[in-house]
Tab-separated table of N, CA and C in Angstrom:
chain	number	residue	atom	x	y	z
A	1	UNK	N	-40.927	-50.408	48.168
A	1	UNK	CA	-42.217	-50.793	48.680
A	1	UNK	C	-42.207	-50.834	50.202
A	2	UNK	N	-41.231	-51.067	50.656
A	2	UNK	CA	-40.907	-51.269	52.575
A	2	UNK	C	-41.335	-49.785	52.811
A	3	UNK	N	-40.713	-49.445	52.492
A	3	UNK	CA	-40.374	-47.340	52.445
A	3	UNK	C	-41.601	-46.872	52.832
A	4	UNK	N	-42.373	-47.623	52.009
A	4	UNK	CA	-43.943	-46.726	51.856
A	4	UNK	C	-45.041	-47.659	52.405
A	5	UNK	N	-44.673	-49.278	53.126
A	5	UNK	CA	-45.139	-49.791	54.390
A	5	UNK	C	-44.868	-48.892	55.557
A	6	UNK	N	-43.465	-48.726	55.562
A	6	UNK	CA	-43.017	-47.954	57.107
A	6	UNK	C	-43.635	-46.432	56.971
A	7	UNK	N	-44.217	-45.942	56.206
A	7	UNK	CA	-45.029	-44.733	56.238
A	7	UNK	C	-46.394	-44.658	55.850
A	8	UNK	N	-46.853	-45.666	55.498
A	8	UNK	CA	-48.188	-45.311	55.922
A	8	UNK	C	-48.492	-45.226	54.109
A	9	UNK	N	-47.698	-45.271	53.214
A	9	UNK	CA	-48.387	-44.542	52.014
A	9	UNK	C	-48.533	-46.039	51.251
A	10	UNK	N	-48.991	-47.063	51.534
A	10	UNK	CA	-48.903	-48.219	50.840
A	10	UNK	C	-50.271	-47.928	50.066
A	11	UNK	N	-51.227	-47.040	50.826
A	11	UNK	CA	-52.569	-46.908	50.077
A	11	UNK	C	-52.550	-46.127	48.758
A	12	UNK	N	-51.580	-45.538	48.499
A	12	UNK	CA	-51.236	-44.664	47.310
A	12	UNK	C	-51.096	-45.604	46.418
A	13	UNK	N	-50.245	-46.441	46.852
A	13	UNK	CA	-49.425	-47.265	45.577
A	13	UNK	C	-51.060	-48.238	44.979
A	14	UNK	N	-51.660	-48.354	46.136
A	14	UNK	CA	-52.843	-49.249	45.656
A	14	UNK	C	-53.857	-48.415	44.463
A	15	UNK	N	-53.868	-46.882	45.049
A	15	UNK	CA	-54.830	-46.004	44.353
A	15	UNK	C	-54.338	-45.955	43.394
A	16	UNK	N	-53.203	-45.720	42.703
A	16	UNK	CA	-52.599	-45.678	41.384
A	16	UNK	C	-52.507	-46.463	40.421
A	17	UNK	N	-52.378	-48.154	41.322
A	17	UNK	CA	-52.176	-49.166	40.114
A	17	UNK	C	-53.589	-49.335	39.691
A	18	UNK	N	-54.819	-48.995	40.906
A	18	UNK	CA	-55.932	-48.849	40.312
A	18	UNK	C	-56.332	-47.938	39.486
A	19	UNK	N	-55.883	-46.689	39.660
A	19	UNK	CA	-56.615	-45.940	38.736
A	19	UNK	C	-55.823	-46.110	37.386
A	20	UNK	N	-54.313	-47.015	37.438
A	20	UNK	CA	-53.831	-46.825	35.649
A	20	UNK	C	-54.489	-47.934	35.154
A	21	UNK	N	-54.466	-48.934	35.972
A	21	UNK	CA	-55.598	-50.233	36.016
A	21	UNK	C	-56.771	-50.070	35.325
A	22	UNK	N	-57.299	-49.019	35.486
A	22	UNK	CA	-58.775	-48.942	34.949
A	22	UNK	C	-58.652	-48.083	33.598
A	23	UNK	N	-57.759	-47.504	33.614
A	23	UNK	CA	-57.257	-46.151	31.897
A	23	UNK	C	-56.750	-47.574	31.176
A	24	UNK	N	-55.498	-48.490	31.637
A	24	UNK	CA	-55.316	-49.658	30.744
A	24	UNK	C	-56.625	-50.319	30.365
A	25	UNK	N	-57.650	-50.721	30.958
A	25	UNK	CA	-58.640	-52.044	30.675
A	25	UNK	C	-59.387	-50.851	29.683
A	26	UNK	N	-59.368	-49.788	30.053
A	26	UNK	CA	-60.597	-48.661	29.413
A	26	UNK	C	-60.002	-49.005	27.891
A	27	UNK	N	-58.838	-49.102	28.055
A	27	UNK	CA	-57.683	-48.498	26.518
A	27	UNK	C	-58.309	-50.094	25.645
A	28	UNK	N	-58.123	-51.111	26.593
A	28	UNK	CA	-57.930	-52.562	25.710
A	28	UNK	C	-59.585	-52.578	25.242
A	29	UNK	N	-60.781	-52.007	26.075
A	29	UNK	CA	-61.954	-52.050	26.039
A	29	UNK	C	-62.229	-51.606	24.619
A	30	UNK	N	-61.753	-50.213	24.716
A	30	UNK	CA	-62.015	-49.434	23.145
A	30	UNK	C	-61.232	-49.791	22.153
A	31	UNK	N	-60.566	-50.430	22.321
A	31	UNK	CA	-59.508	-51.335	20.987
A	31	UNK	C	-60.168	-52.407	20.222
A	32	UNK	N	-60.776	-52.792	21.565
A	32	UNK	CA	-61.418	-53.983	20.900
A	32	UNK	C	-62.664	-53.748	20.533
A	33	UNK	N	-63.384	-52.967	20.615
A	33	UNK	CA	-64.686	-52.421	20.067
A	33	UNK	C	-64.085	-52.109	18.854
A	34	UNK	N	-63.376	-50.961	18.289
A	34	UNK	CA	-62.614	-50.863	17.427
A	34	UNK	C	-62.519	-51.519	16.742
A	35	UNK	N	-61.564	-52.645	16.756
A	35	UNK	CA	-60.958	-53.890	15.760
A	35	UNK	C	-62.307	-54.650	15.837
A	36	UNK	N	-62.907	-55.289	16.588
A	36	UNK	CA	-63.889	-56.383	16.541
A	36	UNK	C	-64.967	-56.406	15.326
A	37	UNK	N	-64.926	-57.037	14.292
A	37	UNK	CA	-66.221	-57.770	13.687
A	37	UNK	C	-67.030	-59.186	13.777
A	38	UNK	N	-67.984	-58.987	13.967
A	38	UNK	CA	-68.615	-60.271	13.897
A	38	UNK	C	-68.166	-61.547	12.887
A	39	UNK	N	-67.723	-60.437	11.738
A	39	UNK	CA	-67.447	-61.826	10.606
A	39	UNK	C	-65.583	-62.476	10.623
A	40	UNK	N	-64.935	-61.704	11.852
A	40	UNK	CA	-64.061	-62.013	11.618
A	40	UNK	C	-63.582	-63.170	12.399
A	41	UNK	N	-62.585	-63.963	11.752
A	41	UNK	CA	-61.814	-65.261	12.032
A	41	UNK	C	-60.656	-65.140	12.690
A	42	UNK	N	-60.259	-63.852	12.965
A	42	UNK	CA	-59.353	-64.025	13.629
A	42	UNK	C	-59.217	-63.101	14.469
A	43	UNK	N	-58.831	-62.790	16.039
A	43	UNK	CA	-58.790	-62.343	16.927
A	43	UNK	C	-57.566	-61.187	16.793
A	44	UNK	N	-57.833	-60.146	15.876
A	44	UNK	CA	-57.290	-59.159	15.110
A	44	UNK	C	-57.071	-58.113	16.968
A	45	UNK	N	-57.797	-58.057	17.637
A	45	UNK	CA	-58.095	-57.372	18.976
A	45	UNK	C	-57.081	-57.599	20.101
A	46	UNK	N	-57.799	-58.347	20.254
A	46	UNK	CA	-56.057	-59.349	21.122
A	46	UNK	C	-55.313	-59.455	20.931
A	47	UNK	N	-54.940	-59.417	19.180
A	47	UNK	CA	-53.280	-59.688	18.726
A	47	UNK	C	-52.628	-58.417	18.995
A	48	UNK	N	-53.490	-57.103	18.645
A	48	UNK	CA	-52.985	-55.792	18.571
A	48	UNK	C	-52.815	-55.317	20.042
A	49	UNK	N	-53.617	-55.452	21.045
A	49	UNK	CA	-53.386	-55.185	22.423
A	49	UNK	C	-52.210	-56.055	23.164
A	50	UNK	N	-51.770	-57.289	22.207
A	50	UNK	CA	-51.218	-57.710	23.105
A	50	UNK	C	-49.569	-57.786	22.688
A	51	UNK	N	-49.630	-57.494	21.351
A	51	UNK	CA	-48.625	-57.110	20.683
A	51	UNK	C	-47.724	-55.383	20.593
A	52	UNK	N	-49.015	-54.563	20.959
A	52	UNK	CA	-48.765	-53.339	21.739
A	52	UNK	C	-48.451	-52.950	23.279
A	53	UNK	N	-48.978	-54.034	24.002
A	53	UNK	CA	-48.585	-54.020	25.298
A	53	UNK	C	-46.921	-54.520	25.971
A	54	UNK	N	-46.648	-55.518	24.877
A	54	UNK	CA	-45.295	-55.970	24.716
A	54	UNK	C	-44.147	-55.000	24.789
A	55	UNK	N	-45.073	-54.487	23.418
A	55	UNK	CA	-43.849	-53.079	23.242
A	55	UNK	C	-43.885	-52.185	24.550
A	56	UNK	N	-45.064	-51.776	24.406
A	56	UNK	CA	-45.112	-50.953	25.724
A	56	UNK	C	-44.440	-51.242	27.016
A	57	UNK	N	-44.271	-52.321	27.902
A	57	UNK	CA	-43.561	-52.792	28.567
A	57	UNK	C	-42.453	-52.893	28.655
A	58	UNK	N	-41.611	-53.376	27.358
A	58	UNK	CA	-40.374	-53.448	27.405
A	58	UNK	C	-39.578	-51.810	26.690
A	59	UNK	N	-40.440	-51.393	27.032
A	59	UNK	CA	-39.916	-49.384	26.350
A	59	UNK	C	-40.162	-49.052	27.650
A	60	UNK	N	-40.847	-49.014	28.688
A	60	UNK	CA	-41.021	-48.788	29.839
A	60	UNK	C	-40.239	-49.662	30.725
A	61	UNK	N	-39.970	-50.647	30.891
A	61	UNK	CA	-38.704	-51.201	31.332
A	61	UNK	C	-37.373	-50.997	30.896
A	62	UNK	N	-37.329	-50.911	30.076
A	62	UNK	CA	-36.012	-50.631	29.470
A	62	UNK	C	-35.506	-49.052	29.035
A	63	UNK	N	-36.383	-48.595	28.759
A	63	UNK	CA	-36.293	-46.757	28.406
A	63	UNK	C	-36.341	-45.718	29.505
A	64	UNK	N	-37.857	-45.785	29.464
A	64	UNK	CA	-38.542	-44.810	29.992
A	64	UNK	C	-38.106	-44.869	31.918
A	65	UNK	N	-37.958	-45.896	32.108
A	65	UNK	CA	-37.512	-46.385	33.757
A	65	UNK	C	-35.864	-46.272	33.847
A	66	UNK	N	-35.481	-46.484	33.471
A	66	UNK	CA	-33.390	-46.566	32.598
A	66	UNK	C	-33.472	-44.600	33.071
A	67	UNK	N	-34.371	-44.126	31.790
A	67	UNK	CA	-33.563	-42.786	31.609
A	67	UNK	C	-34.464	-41.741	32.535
A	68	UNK	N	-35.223	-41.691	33.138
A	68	UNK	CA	-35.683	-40.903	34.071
A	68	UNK	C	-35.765	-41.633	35.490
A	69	UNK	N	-35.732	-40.803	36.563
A	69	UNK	CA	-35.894	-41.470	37.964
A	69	UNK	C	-36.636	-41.248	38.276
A	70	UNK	N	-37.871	-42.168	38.025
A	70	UNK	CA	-39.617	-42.046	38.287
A	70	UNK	C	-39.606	-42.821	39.722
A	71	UNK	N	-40.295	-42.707	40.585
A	71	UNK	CA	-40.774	-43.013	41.560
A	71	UNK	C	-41.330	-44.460	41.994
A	72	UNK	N	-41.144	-45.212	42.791
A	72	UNK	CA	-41.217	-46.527	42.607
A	72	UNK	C	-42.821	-46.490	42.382
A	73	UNK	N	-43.864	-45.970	43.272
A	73	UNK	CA	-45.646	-46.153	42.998
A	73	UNK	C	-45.772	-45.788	41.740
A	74	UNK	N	-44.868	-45.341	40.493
A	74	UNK	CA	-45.472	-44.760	39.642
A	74	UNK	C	-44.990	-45.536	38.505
A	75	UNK	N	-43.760	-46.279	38.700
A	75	UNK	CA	-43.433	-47.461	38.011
A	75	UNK	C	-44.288	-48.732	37.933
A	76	UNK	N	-44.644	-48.240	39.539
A	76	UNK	CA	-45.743	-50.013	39.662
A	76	UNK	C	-47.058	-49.602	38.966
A	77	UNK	N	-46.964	-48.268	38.965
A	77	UNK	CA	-48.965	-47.806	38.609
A	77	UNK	C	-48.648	-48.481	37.004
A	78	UNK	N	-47.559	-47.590	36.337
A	78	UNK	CA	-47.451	-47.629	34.796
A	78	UNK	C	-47.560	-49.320	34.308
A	79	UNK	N	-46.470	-50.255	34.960
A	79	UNK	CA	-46.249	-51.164	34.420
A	79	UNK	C	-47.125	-52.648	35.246
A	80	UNK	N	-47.799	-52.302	36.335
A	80	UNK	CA	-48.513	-53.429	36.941
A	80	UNK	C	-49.861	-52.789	36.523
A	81	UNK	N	-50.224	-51.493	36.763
A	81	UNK	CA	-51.795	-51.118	36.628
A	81	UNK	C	-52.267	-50.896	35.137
A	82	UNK	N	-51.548	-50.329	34.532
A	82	UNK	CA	-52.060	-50.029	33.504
A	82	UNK	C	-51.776	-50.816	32.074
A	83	UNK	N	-50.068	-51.348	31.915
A	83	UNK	CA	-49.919	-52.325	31.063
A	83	UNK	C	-50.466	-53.828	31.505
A	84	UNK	N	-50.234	-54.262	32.598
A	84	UNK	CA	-50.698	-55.028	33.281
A	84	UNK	C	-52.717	-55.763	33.209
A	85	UNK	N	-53.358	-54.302	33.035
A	85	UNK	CA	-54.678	-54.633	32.712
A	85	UNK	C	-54.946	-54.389	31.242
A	86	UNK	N	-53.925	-53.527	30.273
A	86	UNK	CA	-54.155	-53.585	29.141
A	86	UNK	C	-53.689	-54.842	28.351
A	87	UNK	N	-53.099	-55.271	29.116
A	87	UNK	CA	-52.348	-57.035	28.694
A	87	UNK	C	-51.581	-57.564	29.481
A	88	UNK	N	-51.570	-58.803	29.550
A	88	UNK	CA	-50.557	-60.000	30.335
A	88	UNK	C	-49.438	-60.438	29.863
A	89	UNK	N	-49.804	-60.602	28.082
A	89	UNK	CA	-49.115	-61.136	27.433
A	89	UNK	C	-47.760	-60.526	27.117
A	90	UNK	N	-47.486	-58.697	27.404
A	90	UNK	CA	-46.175	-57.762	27.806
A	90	UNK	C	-45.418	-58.964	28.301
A	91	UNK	N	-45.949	-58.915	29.513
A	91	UNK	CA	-45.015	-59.869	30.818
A	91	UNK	C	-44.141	-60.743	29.640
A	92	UNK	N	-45.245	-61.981	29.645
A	92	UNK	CA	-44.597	-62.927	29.363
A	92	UNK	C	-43.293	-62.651	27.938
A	93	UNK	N	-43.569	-62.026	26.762
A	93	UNK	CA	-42.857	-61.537	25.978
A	93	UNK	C	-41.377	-61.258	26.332
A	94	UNK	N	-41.821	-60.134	27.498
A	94	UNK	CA	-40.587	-59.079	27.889
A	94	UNK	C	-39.522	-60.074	28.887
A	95	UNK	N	-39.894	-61.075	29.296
A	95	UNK	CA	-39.770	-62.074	30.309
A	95	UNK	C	-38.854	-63.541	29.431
A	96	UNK	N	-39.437	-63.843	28.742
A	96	UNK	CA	-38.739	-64.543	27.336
A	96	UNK	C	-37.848	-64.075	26.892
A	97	UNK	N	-37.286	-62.753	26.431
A	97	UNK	CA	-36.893	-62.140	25.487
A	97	UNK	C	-35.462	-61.933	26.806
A	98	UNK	N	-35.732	-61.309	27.824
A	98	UNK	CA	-34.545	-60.874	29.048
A	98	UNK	C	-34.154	-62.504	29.139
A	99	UNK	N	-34.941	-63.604	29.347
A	99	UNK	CA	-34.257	-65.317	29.405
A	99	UNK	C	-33.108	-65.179	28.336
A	100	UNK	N	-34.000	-64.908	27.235
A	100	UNK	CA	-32.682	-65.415	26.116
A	100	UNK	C	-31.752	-64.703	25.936
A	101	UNK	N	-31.640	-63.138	26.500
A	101	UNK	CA	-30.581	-62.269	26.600
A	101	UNK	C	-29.803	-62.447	27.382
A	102	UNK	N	-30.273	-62.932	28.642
A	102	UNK	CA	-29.068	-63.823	29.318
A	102	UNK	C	-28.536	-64.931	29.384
A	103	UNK	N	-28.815	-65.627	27.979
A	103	UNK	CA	-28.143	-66.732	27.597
A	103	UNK	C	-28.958	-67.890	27.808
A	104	UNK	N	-30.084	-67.958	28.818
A	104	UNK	CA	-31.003	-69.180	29.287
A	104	UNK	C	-31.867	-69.679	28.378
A	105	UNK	N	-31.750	-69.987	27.432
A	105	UNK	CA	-32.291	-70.467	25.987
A	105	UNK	C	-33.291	-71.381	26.489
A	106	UNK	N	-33.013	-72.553	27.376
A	106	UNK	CA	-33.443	-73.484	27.792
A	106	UNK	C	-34.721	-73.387	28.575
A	107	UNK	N	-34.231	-72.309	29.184
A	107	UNK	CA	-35.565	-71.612	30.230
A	107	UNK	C	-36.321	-70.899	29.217
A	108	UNK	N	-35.735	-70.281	28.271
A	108	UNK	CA	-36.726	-69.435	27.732
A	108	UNK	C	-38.179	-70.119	26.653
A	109	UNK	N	-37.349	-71.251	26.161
A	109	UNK	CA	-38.302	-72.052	25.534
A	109	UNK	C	-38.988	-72.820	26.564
A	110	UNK	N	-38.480	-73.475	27.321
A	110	UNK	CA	-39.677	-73.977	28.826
A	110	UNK	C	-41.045	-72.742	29.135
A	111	UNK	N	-40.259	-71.613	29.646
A	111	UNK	CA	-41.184	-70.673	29.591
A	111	UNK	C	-42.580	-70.523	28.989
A	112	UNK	N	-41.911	-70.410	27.597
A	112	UNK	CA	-43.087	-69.876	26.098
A	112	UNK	C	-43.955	-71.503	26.206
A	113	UNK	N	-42.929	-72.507	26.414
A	113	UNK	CA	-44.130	-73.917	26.137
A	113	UNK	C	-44.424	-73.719	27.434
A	114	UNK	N	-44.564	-73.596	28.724
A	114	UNK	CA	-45.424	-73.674	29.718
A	114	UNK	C	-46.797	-72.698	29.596
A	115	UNK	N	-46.114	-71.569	29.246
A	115	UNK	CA	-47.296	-70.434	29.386
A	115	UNK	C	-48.766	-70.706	28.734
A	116	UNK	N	-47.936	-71.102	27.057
A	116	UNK	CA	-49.110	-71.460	25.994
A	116	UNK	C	-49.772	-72.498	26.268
A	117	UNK	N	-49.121	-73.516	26.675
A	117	UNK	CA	-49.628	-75.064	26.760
A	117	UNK	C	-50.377	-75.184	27.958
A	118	UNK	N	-50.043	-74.644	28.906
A	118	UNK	CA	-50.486	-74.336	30.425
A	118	UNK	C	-51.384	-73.578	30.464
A	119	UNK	N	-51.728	-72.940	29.557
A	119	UNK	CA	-52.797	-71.952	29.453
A	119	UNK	C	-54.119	-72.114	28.661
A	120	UNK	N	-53.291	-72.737	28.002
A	120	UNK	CA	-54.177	-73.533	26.733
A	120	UNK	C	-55.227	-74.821	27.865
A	121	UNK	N	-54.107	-75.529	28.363
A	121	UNK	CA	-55.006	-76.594	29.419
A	121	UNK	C	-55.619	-76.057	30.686
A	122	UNK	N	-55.263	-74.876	31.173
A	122	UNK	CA	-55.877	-74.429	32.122
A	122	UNK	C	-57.512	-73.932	31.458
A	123	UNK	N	-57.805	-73.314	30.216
A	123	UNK	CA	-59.115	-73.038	29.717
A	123	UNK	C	-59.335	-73.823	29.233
A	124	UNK	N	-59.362	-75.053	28.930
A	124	UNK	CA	-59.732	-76.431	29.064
A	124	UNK	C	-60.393	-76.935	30.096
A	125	UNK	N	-59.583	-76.966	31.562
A	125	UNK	CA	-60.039	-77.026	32.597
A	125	UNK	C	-61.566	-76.274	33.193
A	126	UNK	N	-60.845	-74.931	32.438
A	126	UNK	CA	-61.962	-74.379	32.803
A	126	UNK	C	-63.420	-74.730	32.260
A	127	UNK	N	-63.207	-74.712	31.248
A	127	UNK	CA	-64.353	-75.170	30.210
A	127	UNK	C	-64.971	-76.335	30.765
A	128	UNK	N	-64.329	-77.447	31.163
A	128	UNK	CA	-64.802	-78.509	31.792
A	128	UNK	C	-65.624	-78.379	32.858
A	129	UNK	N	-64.886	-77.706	33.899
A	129	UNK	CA	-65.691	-77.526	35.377
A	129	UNK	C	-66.858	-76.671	35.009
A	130	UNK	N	-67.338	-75.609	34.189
A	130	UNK	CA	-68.072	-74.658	33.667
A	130	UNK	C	-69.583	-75.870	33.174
A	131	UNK	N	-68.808	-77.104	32.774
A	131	UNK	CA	-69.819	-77.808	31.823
A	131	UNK	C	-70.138	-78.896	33.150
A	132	UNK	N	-69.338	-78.869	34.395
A	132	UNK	CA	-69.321	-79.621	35.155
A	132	UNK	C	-68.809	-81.289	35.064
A	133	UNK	N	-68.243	-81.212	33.612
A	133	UNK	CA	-67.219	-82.831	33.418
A	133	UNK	C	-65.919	-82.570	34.515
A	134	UNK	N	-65.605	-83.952	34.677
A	134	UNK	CA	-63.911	-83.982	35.337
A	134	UNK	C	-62.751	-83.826	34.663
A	135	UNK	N	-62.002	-83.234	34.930
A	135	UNK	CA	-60.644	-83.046	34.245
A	135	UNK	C	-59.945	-84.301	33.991
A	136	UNK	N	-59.341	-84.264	33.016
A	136	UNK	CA	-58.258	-85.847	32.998
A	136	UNK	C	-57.394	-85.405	32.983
């Protein structure tokens, strides 16, 4: 990333994570049109985008980046722009999974309970300020 500060091409790296940025959200957009029914109970959409993005991430971290020498803007486009807007939930997965491979068990369950629980109370929060109550 310095490389391509000291030359001028930092605007590339921006154009790319945007344009995989927008093919990912396009991808999660039509998935979920796809999967979505009105009568359904369970968030069949999200589970599949975010359970596919997982994979996707950690095959692209671990594979596809491992066995070819792709270019650093094109690593960041693939895995910040495009998995990145097709899901969040990659990260955290692929991020858990490398904790407990290096033995940090401890961290890795801190992790998974911060993310969920933290996330869970952060749209709480949100919900609140939205309704204009105070947070407790």
């Amino acid at each position: 990333m310095d490389k391509l500060r000291k030359k001028g091409g930092i605007g590339v790296v921006y154009l790319l994570v945007g344009a995989a940025g927008f093919l990912g959200a396009s991808l999660r957009y039509s998935i979920g049109i796809f999967l979505f029914h009105e009568s359904a109970v369970f968030p069949f959409a999200t589970l599949t985008v975010n359970l596919l993005g997982s994979f996707l991430l950690a095959w692209l971290m671990t594979g596809l980046f491992v066995r070819f020498s792709l270019p650093a803007h094109l690593k960041t486009a693939l895995g910040t722009g495009f998995v990145g807007s097709f899901t969040t939930f990659s990260t955290l997965s692929v991020e858990t999974v490398t904790l407990f491979l290096d033995g940090k068990t401890a961290l890795a369950v801190l992790y998974v309970t911060a993310s969920v629980f933290g996330g869970l109370w952060m749209s709480r929060l949100g919900f609140r300020v939205t309704k204009g109550e105070e947070a407790e």
